[in-house]
Amino acid sequence: MPSLRRALRHILFTAPILVAAPLTAVAHGDDAPKVVTSIKPVHGITSAIMKDIGEPVLLIDGASSPHTYSLRPSEARALNDADLVIYVSHALEGFLEKPLESLSGHSHQLELVSLPQLSLRNMREGGTWEGHMHAHEGDAHDDHEDHDDHVDEHEKHDDDDAHHDAAEHHEHEGIDTHIWMDPANGATIAIAIADELAEIDPEHAEDYRANLETLLASLTNLGNDLREKVAPVQDKPYVVFHDAYQYLEAGFGLNAVGSITVSPDQKPGAKRLHEIEDKIHDTGAVCIFAEPQFRPAIVQAVVSDTGIRTGTLDPLGFDIAAGPTAYQEILAQNVDALVDCLGDAS
């Protein structure tokens, strides 16, 4: 598996920031564009790109799940006033679909799952799967080693006039939308956001570019540090609450073997729980991870039947302050939680 540094270098050479001519519909002068982001990881990346220029609005602070969120009136107003709305996918933030359809013509929308340079993975069916040795079976795209082929394939799609928004929405229905959990995808997202901001606000284009370079260097260093941390526990099997971490698994070669539920808004039945318990026994899984956004009763039921160790993973950064370093802190927190639980297990 290539290093994060190699992946970032590839991204930087294949997807440079393009500073487009200013759009006549938006004129800011010295004012920063009004940007709204859906979840804290995306807000963190955006905040880092906009550092010392402006502050994006965050809709979900991490205490709630995008799967079940409802907009408040103040948030609806922020959307209506936005020059740019950044979100992952209608499949993840379903609460945004109708409000985005009603936005005024001047508002730009950036759906991150549609970025052609991303490494995407299919949603996994059922609650048990093989560990990292078979993690790439059924992927939407293979790992970063085949990144060139994926860029070329997407470029072909971009040149096809028939590939319009409705087709893209359908294409991404089966995609795992937790794309930010791989730091190489985080770098791709950062580049796209910087490019979009430079197009909307060309007066600050060089500032966005400088902030992007700082963020990419930070992600490279973080990826190298986290890879060293997980090395001693890479082969240890574990179970997660819901299937939100396969990008993290792929990025760092981890060995998850199952999830209690595919989506947290779907309560698992007795058959599913028995399958997970059997998987824990069969694989020798040493940890099961809950999430702070959801009640832990189901996890505790599995624990009581298996005696497995417990930890907490959180793809949204519930207890991390929003800001320009939040994305890196979310990745680090999850890796630390994995290493702590898996490393302490006998």
mmCIF file of C-alpha atoms in Angstrom:
data_model
loop_
_atom_site.group_PDB
_atom_site.id
_atom_site.type_symbol
_atom_site.label_atom_id
_atom_site.label_comp_id
_atom_site.label_asym_id
_atom_site.label_seq_id
_atom_site.Cartn_x
_atom_site.Cartn_y
_atom_site.Cartn_z
ATOM 1 C CA MET A 1 0.000 0.000 0.000
ATOM 2 C CA PRO A 2 1.542 3.357 -0.992
ATOM 3 C CA SER A 3 2.257 5.929 1.682
ATOM 4 C CA LEU A 4 -0.003 8.887 2.343
ATOM 5 C CA ARG A 5 2.843 11.113 1.166
ATOM 6 C CA ARG A 6 2.814 9.335 -2.196
ATOM 7 C CA ALA A 7 -0.955 9.675 -2.441
ATOM 8 C CA LEU A 8 -0.799 13.383 -1.634
ATOM 9 C CA ARG A 9 2.009 13.925 -4.112
ATOM 10 C CA HIS A 10 -0.113 12.225 -6.771
ATOM 11 C CA ILE A 11 -3.086 14.427 -5.947
ATOM 12 C CA LEU A 12 -1.005 17.587 -6.038
ATOM 13 C CA PHE A 13 0.387 16.786 -9.473
ATOM 14 C CA THR A 14 -2.838 15.501 -11.003
ATOM 15 C CA ALA A 15 -5.340 17.950 -9.513
ATOM 16 C CA PRO A 16 -3.807 21.421 -9.110
ATOM 17 C CA ILE A 17 -5.925 24.288 -7.878
ATOM 18 C CA LEU A 18 -7.516 26.115 -10.774
ATOM 19 C CA VAL A 19 -8.195 29.760 -10.098
ATOM 20 C CA ALA A 20 -11.063 30.577 -12.405
ATOM 21 C CA ALA A 21 -12.315 33.961 -13.487
ATOM 22 C CA PRO A 22 -14.660 35.640 -11.011
ATOM 23 C CA LEU A 23 -18.341 34.792 -11.348
ATOM 24 C CA THR A 24 -20.549 37.747 -12.123
ATOM 25 C CA ALA A 25 -23.251 36.432 -9.788
ATOM 26 C CA VAL A 26 -21.016 36.783 -6.729
ATOM 27 C CA ALA A 27 -18.899 39.806 -5.912
ATOM 28 C CA HIS A 28 -17.311 39.973 -2.477
ATOM 29 C CA GLY A 29 -14.537 42.509 -2.686
ATOM 30 C CA ASP A 30 -12.776 42.303 0.659
ATOM 31 C CA ASP A 31 -15.553 40.228 2.231
ATOM 32 C CA ALA A 32 -15.162 36.465 2.595
ATOM 33 C CA PRO A 33 -17.824 34.292 0.971
ATOM 34 C CA LYS A 34 -20.589 32.919 3.173
ATOM 35 C CA VAL A 35 -19.906 29.197 3.429
ATOM 36 C CA VAL A 36 -22.077 26.546 5.105
ATOM 37 C CA THR A 37 -20.752 23.064 5.875
ATOM 38 C CA SER A 38 -22.716 20.040 7.014
ATOM 39 C CA ILE A 39 -20.522 18.057 9.439
ATOM 40 C CA LYS A 40 -17.518 18.807 11.618
ATOM 41 C CA PRO A 41 -14.834 16.989 9.562
ATOM 42 C CA VAL A 42 -15.848 18.948 6.461
ATOM 43 C CA HIS A 43 -16.063 22.141 8.514
ATOM 44 C CA GLY A 44 -12.563 21.494 9.839
ATOM 45 C CA ILE A 45 -11.067 21.177 6.373
ATOM 46 C CA THR A 46 -12.960 24.256 5.191
ATOM 47 C CA SER A 47 -11.906 26.259 8.257
ATOM 48 C CA ALA A 48 -8.270 25.411 7.567
ATOM 49 C CA ILE A 49 -8.597 26.613 3.961
ATOM 50 C CA MET A 50 -10.404 29.813 5.075
ATOM 51 C CA LYS A 51 -8.100 30.523 8.032
ATOM 52 C CA ASP A 52 -7.586 34.280 8.552
ATOM 53 C CA ILE A 53 -10.085 34.960 5.734
ATOM 54 C CA GLY A 54 -13.504 33.912 7.029
ATOM 55 C CA GLU A 55 -15.358 31.407 9.187
ATOM 56 C CA PRO A 56 -17.679 28.773 7.684
ATOM 57 C CA VAL A 57 -20.968 27.852 9.351
ATOM 58 C CA LEU A 58 -21.282 24.347 10.833
ATOM 59 C CA LEU A 59 -24.734 22.743 10.789
ATOM 60 C CA ILE A 60 -24.110 19.562 12.831
ATOM 61 C CA ASP A 61 -21.777 20.050 15.759
ATOM 62 C CA GLY A 62 -21.087 16.338 16.301
ATOM 63 C CA ALA A 63 -23.661 15.725 19.043
ATOM 64 C CA SER A 64 -26.221 14.659 16.434
ATOM 65 C CA SER A 65 -26.113 12.233 13.537
ATOM 66 C CA PRO A 66 -26.489 13.397 9.913
ATOM 67 C CA HIS A 67 -28.593 10.282 9.360
ATOM 68 C CA THR A 68 -31.410 11.675 11.538
ATOM 69 C CA TYR A 69 -30.814 15.444 11.664
ATOM 70 C CA SER A 70 -33.459 18.151 11.171
ATOM 71 C CA LEU A 71 -32.630 21.749 10.278
ATOM 72 C CA ARG A 72 -33.414 24.544 12.729
ATOM 73 C CA PRO A 73 -34.841 27.839 11.389
ATOM 74 C CA SER A 74 -31.538 29.676 11.934
ATOM 75 C CA GLU A 75 -29.703 27.003 9.950
ATOM 76 C CA ALA A 76 -32.226 27.193 7.136
ATOM 77 C CA ARG A 77 -31.616 30.949 6.972
ATOM 78 C CA ALA A 78 -27.848 30.390 6.841
ATOM 79 C CA LEU A 79 -28.354 28.042 3.898
ATOM 80 C CA ASN A 80 -30.503 30.583 2.073
ATOM 81 C CA ASP A 81 -27.793 33.242 2.517
ATOM 82 C CA ALA A 82 -24.885 30.980 1.562
ATOM 83 C CA ASP A 83 -22.593 31.573 -1.369
ATOM 84 C CA LEU A 84 -21.296 28.003 -1.032
ATOM 85 C CA VAL A 85 -22.743 24.911 0.646
ATOM 86 C CA ILE A 86 -20.374 21.981 1.190
ATOM 87 C CA TYR A 87 -21.714 18.559 2.091
ATOM 88 C CA VAL A 88 -20.807 14.913 1.568
ATOM 89 C CA SER A 89 -23.812 13.348 -0.135
ATOM 90 C CA HIS A 90 -27.583 13.322 -0.150
ATOM 91 C CA ALA A 91 -27.252 9.720 0.997
ATOM 92 C CA LEU A 92 -25.539 10.890 4.209
ATOM 93 C CA GLU A 93 -27.130 14.300 4.809
ATOM 94 C CA GLY A 94 -30.625 13.503 3.571
ATOM 95 C CA PHE A 95 -31.990 16.453 5.540
ATOM 96 C CA LEU A 96 -30.280 18.806 3.058
ATOM 97 C CA GLU A 97 -31.829 17.485 -0.136
ATOM 98 C CA LYS A 98 -35.017 19.590 -0.211
ATOM 99 C CA PRO A 99 -33.462 22.778 1.250
ATOM 100 C CA LEU A 100 -30.698 22.661 -1.368
ATOM 101 C CA GLU A 101 -33.236 22.377 -4.161
ATOM 102 C CA SER A 102 -34.792 25.674 -3.086
ATOM 103 C CA LEU A 103 -31.585 27.717 -2.855
ATOM 104 C CA SER A 104 -31.232 30.830 -4.955
ATOM 105 C CA GLY A 105 -29.264 30.760 -8.157
ATOM 106 C CA HIS A 106 -26.217 32.509 -6.708
ATOM 107 C CA SER A 107 -25.487 29.678 -4.255
ATOM 108 C CA HIS A 108 -22.826 27.165 -5.196
ATOM 109 C CA GLN A 109 -23.090 23.576 -3.991
ATOM 110 C CA LEU A 110 -20.185 21.174 -3.585
ATOM 111 C CA GLU A 111 -21.200 17.535 -3.114
ATOM 112 C CA LEU A 112 -17.954 15.912 -2.064
ATOM 113 C CA VAL A 113 -18.785 12.325 -2.979
ATOM 114 C CA SER A 114 -18.934 13.450 -6.626
ATOM 115 C CA LEU A 115 -15.263 14.518 -6.711
ATOM 116 C CA PRO A 116 -13.592 12.447 -9.436
ATOM 117 C CA GLN A 117 -10.244 12.067 -7.637
ATOM 118 C CA LEU A 118 -11.701 10.368 -4.554
ATOM 119 C CA SER A 119 -11.056 6.747 -3.711
ATOM 120 C CA LEU A 120 -14.605 5.428 -3.197
ATOM 121 C CA ARG A 121 -15.789 2.187 -1.646
ATOM 122 C CA ASN A 122 -19.064 0.312 -1.906
ATOM 123 C CA MET A 123 -21.265 -0.103 1.124
ATOM 124 C CA ARG A 124 -20.816 -3.567 2.612
ATOM 125 C CA GLU A 125 -23.813 -5.829 2.957
ATOM 126 C CA GLY A 126 -24.624 -7.671 6.158
ATOM 127 C CA GLY A 127 -22.820 -7.312 9.432
ATOM 128 C CA THR A 128 -19.846 -9.605 9.029
ATOM 129 C CA TRP A 129 -17.038 -9.344 6.524
ATOM 130 C CA GLU A 130 -13.501 -10.576 6.164
ATOM 131 C CA GLY A 131 -10.624 -8.606 7.610
ATOM 132 C CA HIS A 132 -8.157 -6.365 5.808
ATOM 133 C CA MET A 133 -6.715 -9.158 3.664
ATOM 134 C CA HIS A 134 -9.973 -9.054 1.671
ATOM 135 C CA ALA A 135 -10.958 -5.431 2.314
ATOM 136 C CA HIS A 136 -10.779 -4.433 -1.361
ATOM 137 C CA GLU A 137 -13.227 -7.012 -2.686
ATOM 138 C CA GLY A 138 -16.299 -5.242 -4.089
ATOM 139 C CA ASP A 139 -14.798 -1.760 -3.814
ATOM 140 C CA ALA A 140 -16.222 0.990 -5.972
ATOM 141 C CA HIS A 141 -12.611 1.872 -6.683
ATOM 142 C CA ASP A 142 -9.526 -0.001 -5.579
ATOM 143 C CA ASP A 143 -6.962 1.424 -3.188
ATOM 144 C CA HIS A 144 -4.660 4.364 -3.881
ATOM 145 C CA GLU A 145 -2.267 2.237 -5.919
ATOM 146 C CA ASP A 146 -4.757 2.329 -8.798
ATOM 147 C CA HIS A 147 -5.504 6.023 -8.342
ATOM 148 C CA ASP A 148 -4.367 6.987 -11.857
ATOM 149 C CA ASP A 149 -6.895 4.655 -13.450
ATOM 150 C CA HIS A 150 -9.725 6.075 -11.353
ATOM 151 C CA VAL A 151 -8.859 9.658 -12.271
ATOM 152 C CA ASP A 152 -8.806 8.730 -15.946
ATOM 153 C CA GLU A 153 -12.131 6.906 -15.685
ATOM 154 C CA HIS A 154 -13.790 9.850 -13.979
ATOM 155 C CA GLU A 155 -12.375 12.249 -16.538
ATOM 156 C CA LYS A 156 -14.073 10.184 -19.228
ATOM 157 C CA HIS A 157 -17.339 10.555 -17.335
ATOM 158 C CA ASP A 158 -16.802 14.288 -17.016
ATOM 159 C CA ASP A 159 -16.453 14.548 -20.799
ATOM 160 C CA ASP A 160 -19.697 12.661 -21.348
ATOM 161 C CA ASP A 161 -22.579 15.126 -21.710
ATOM 162 C CA ALA A 162 -25.050 12.446 -20.703
ATOM 163 C CA HIS A 163 -23.469 12.170 -17.261
ATOM 164 C CA HIS A 164 -25.577 14.872 -15.589
ATOM 165 C CA ASP A 165 -26.609 15.393 -11.985
ATOM 166 C CA ALA A 166 -29.423 12.847 -11.838
ATOM 167 C CA ALA A 167 -27.167 10.097 -13.139
ATOM 168 C CA GLU A 168 -24.461 11.019 -10.634
ATOM 169 C CA HIS A 169 -26.947 10.892 -7.780
ATOM 170 C CA HIS A 170 -28.033 7.411 -8.848
ATOM 171 C CA GLU A 171 -24.433 6.266 -9.325
ATOM 172 C CA HIS A 172 -23.517 7.144 -5.746
ATOM 173 C CA GLU A 173 -26.483 5.466 -4.082
ATOM 174 C CA GLY A 174 -24.462 2.362 -3.175
ATOM 175 C CA ILE A 175 -21.310 4.231 -2.128
ATOM 176 C CA ASP A 176 -20.081 4.342 1.460
ATOM 177 C CA THR A 177 -20.273 8.070 2.166
ATOM 178 C CA HIS A 178 -17.842 8.232 5.126
ATOM 179 C CA ILE A 179 -15.186 9.365 2.675
ATOM 180 C CA TRP A 180 -13.319 11.702 5.044
ATOM 181 C CA MET A 181 -12.082 8.826 7.225
ATOM 182 C CA ASP A 182 -9.190 8.234 4.811
ATOM 183 C CA PRO A 183 -6.730 11.160 5.069
ATOM 184 C CA ALA A 184 -5.815 10.812 1.390
ATOM 185 C CA ASN A 185 -9.470 11.522 0.594
ATOM 186 C CA GLY A 186 -9.264 14.408 3.048
ATOM 187 C CA ALA A 187 -6.482 15.875 0.927
ATOM 188 C CA THR A 188 -8.605 15.521 -2.208
ATOM 189 C CA ILE A 189 -11.501 17.240 -0.445
ATOM 190 C CA ALA A 190 -9.218 20.082 0.691
ATOM 191 C CA ILE A 191 -8.018 20.696 -2.857
ATOM 192 C CA ALA A 192 -11.578 20.795 -4.185
ATOM 193 C CA ILE A 193 -12.728 23.217 -1.487
ATOM 194 C CA ALA A 194 -9.758 25.517 -2.089
ATOM 195 C CA ASP A 195 -10.460 25.447 -5.812
ATOM 196 C CA GLU A 196 -14.137 26.268 -5.276
ATOM 197 C CA LEU A 197 -13.359 29.119 -2.887
ATOM 198 C CA ALA A 198 -10.776 30.552 -5.275
ATOM 199 C CA GLU A 199 -13.380 30.546 -8.039
ATOM 200 C CA ILE A 200 -15.993 32.279 -5.911
ATOM 201 C CA ASP A 201 -13.563 34.659 -4.207
ATOM 202 C CA PRO A 202 -10.560 35.207 -6.516
ATOM 203 C CA GLU A 203 -9.372 38.164 -4.433
ATOM 204 C CA HIS A 204 -8.254 35.692 -1.750
ATOM 205 C CA ALA A 205 -7.153 32.916 -4.114
ATOM 206 C CA GLU A 206 -3.504 33.075 -3.077
ATOM 207 C CA ASP A 207 -4.488 32.942 0.587
ATOM 208 C CA TYR A 208 -6.570 29.830 -0.025
ATOM 209 C CA ARG A 209 -3.640 28.295 -1.895
ATOM 210 C CA ALA A 210 -1.208 29.021 0.941
ATOM 211 C CA ASN A 211 -3.599 27.616 3.537
ATOM 212 C CA LEU A 212 -4.091 24.520 1.408
ATOM 213 C CA GLU A 213 -0.358 23.871 1.240
ATOM 214 C CA THR A 214 -0.137 24.131 5.029
ATOM 215 C CA LEU A 215 -3.040 21.721 5.479
ATOM 216 C CA LEU A 216 -1.663 19.162 3.020
ATOM 217 C CA ALA A 217 1.688 19.174 4.804
ATOM 218 C CA SER A 218 -0.132 18.649 8.092
ATOM 219 C CA LEU A 219 -2.073 15.697 6.676
ATOM 220 C CA THR A 220 1.083 14.115 5.313
ATOM 221 C CA ASN A 221 2.806 14.316 8.694
ATOM 222 C CA LEU A 222 -0.302 13.116 10.515
ATOM 223 C CA GLY A 223 -0.737 10.154 8.184
ATOM 224 C CA ASN A 224 2.841 9.056 8.741
ATOM 225 C CA ASP A 225 2.487 9.384 12.522
ATOM 226 C CA LEU A 226 -0.789 7.478 12.653
ATOM 227 C CA ARG A 227 0.539 4.703 10.428
ATOM 228 C CA GLU A 228 3.384 4.153 12.889
ATOM 229 C CA LYS A 229 0.899 4.061 15.771
ATOM 230 C CA VAL A 230 -1.351 1.412 14.250
ATOM 231 C CA ALA A 231 1.442 -0.850 13.015
ATOM 232 C CA PRO A 232 1.555 -3.011 16.190
ATOM 233 C CA VAL A 233 -2.225 -3.652 16.154
ATOM 234 C CA GLN A 234 -3.015 -3.836 12.428
ATOM 235 C CA ASP A 235 -3.780 -7.545 12.460
ATOM 236 C CA LYS A 236 -5.987 -7.562 15.574
ATOM 237 C CA PRO A 237 -9.666 -8.111 14.687
ATOM 238 C CA TYR A 238 -12.412 -5.857 16.009
ATOM 239 C CA VAL A 239 -16.094 -4.966 15.559
ATOM 240 C CA VAL A 240 -17.638 -1.490 15.134
ATOM 241 C CA PHE A 241 -21.103 -0.165 15.939
ATOM 242 C CA HIS A 242 -21.974 0.885 12.394
ATOM 243 C CA ASP A 243 -20.082 0.536 9.162
ATOM 244 C CA ALA A 244 -18.530 4.008 9.072
ATOM 245 C CA TYR A 245 -14.834 3.160 9.126
ATOM 246 C CA GLN A 246 -13.848 1.147 6.077
ATOM 247 C CA TYR A 247 -11.994 4.172 4.641
ATOM 248 C CA LEU A 248 -9.969 4.293 7.850
ATOM 249 C CA GLU A 249 -9.403 0.544 7.582
ATOM 250 C CA ALA A 250 -8.236 0.846 3.978
ATOM 251 C CA GLY A 251 -6.045 3.868 4.655
ATOM 252 C CA PHE A 252 -4.206 2.211 7.541
ATOM 253 C CA GLY A 253 -4.550 -1.523 6.819
ATOM 254 C CA LEU A 254 -6.762 -2.291 9.838
ATOM 255 C CA ASN A 255 -8.626 -5.543 10.514
ATOM 256 C CA ALA A 256 -12.306 -4.823 11.221
ATOM 257 C CA VAL A 257 -14.420 -7.975 10.872
ATOM 258 C CA GLY A 258 -17.984 -6.719 11.303
ATOM 259 C CA SER A 259 -20.457 -4.047 12.348
ATOM 260 C CA ILE A 260 -23.554 -4.297 14.490
ATOM 261 C CA THR A 261 -25.503 -2.243 11.936
ATOM 262 C CA VAL A 262 -24.839 -0.897 8.455
ATOM 263 C CA SER A 263 -26.751 2.316 9.173
ATOM 264 C CA PRO A 264 -27.478 3.592 12.686
ATOM 265 C CA ASP A 265 -31.102 4.344 11.805
ATOM 266 C CA GLN A 266 -31.647 0.628 11.227
ATOM 267 C CA LYS A 267 -31.992 -1.315 14.470
ATOM 268 C CA PRO A 268 -30.344 -4.744 14.172
ATOM 269 C CA GLY A 269 -32.485 -7.808 14.761
ATOM 270 C CA ALA A 270 -31.714 -10.853 16.853
ATOM 271 C CA LYS A 271 -30.301 -12.712 13.851
ATOM 272 C CA ARG A 272 -27.837 -9.897 13.160
ATOM 273 C CA LEU A 273 -26.654 -9.839 16.775
ATOM 274 C CA HIS A 274 -26.156 -13.613 16.782
ATOM 275 C CA GLU A 275 -24.109 -13.333 13.577
ATOM 276 C CA ILE A 276 -21.897 -10.694 15.181
ATOM 277 C CA GLU A 277 -21.432 -12.774 18.323
ATOM 278 C CA ASP A 278 -20.490 -15.796 16.201
ATOM 279 C CA LYS A 279 -18.046 -13.641 14.235
ATOM 280 C CA ILE A 280 -16.438 -12.432 17.456
ATOM 281 C CA HIS A 281 -15.945 -16.020 18.627
ATOM 282 C CA ASP A 282 -14.748 -17.279 15.226
ATOM 283 C CA THR A 283 -12.244 -14.468 14.572
ATOM 284 C CA GLY A 284 -11.099 -13.852 18.141
ATOM 285 C CA ALA A 285 -12.119 -10.199 17.850
ATOM 286 C CA VAL A 286 -10.687 -8.375 20.849
ATOM 287 C CA CYS A 287 -12.649 -5.091 20.852
ATOM 288 C CA ILE A 288 -16.066 -3.702 19.989
ATOM 289 C CA PHE A 289 -16.498 0.041 19.485
ATOM 290 C CA ALA A 290 -19.552 2.138 20.367
ATOM 291 C CA GLU A 291 -20.312 5.676 19.127
ATOM 292 C CA PRO A 292 -21.295 8.682 21.277
ATOM 293 C CA GLN A 293 -24.176 9.715 18.990
ATOM 294 C CA PHE A 294 -26.096 6.501 19.686
ATOM 295 C CA ARG A 295 -27.342 4.709 22.777
ATOM 296 C CA PRO A 296 -24.915 1.962 23.848
ATOM 297 C CA ALA A 297 -27.520 -0.634 24.931
ATOM 298 C CA ILE A 298 -27.041 -2.811 21.831
ATOM 299 C CA VAL A 299 -23.265 -2.774 22.204
ATOM 300 C CA GLN A 300 -23.585 -3.701 25.868
ATOM 301 C CA ALA A 301 -25.797 -6.647 24.931
ATOM 302 C CA VAL A 302 -23.034 -8.021 22.700
ATOM 303 C CA VAL A 303 -20.443 -7.365 25.396
ATOM 304 C CA SER A 304 -22.414 -9.231 28.041
ATOM 305 C CA ASP A 305 -22.663 -12.296 25.804
ATOM 306 C CA THR A 306 -19.048 -12.329 24.613
ATOM 307 C CA GLY A 307 -16.897 -10.588 27.228
ATOM 308 C CA ILE A 308 -15.232 -8.529 24.487
ATOM 309 C CA ARG A 309 -13.405 -5.309 25.373
ATOM 310 C CA THR A 310 -15.057 -1.977 24.531
ATOM 311 C CA GLY A 311 -13.918 1.351 23.135
ATOM 312 C CA THR A 312 -15.474 4.351 21.399
ATOM 313 C CA LEU A 313 -15.026 5.522 17.834
ATOM 314 C CA ASP A 314 -16.524 8.742 16.516
ATOM 315 C CA PRO A 315 -16.387 9.774 12.848
ATOM 316 C CA LEU A 316 -17.936 13.180 13.657
ATOM 317 C CA GLY A 317 -15.799 14.390 16.570
ATOM 318 C CA PHE A 318 -18.510 14.785 19.216
ATOM 319 C CA ASP A 319 -16.142 16.203 21.860
ATOM 320 C CA ILE A 320 -13.699 17.975 19.542
ATOM 321 C CA ALA A 321 -13.954 21.747 19.156
ATOM 322 C CA ALA A 322 -14.866 22.902 15.669
ATOM 323 C CA GLY A 323 -12.085 24.762 13.904
ATOM 324 C CA PRO A 324 -9.133 24.535 11.506
ATOM 325 C CA THR A 325 -7.511 21.524 13.231
ATOM 326 C CA ALA A 326 -10.696 19.552 13.934
ATOM 327 C CA TYR A 327 -10.293 17.208 10.967
ATOM 328 C CA GLN A 328 -6.813 16.105 12.004
ATOM 329 C CA GLU A 329 -7.976 15.734 15.609
ATOM 330 C CA ILE A 330 -10.887 13.515 14.556
ATOM 331 C CA LEU A 331 -8.583 11.163 12.662
ATOM 332 C CA ALA A 332 -6.066 11.093 15.502
ATOM 333 C CA GLN A 333 -8.736 10.496 18.137
ATOM 334 C CA ASN A 334 -10.121 7.489 16.288
ATOM 335 C CA VAL A 335 -6.713 5.955 15.695
ATOM 336 C CA ASP A 336 -5.776 6.503 19.352
ATOM 337 C CA ALA A 337 -9.013 4.795 20.450
ATOM 338 C CA LEU A 338 -8.262 1.820 18.226
ATOM 339 C CA VAL A 339 -4.680 1.520 19.427
ATOM 340 C CA ASP A 340 -5.672 1.883 23.089
ATOM 341 C CA CYS A 341 -8.303 -0.860 22.976
ATOM 342 C CA LEU A 342 -6.530 -3.240 20.622
ATOM 343 C CA GLY A 343 -3.134 -2.695 22.205
ATOM 344 C CA ASP A 344 -4.399 -3.410 25.729
ATOM 345 C CA ALA A 345 -6.154 -6.612 24.680
ATOM 346 C CA SER A 346 -4.325 -9.839 25.396
#
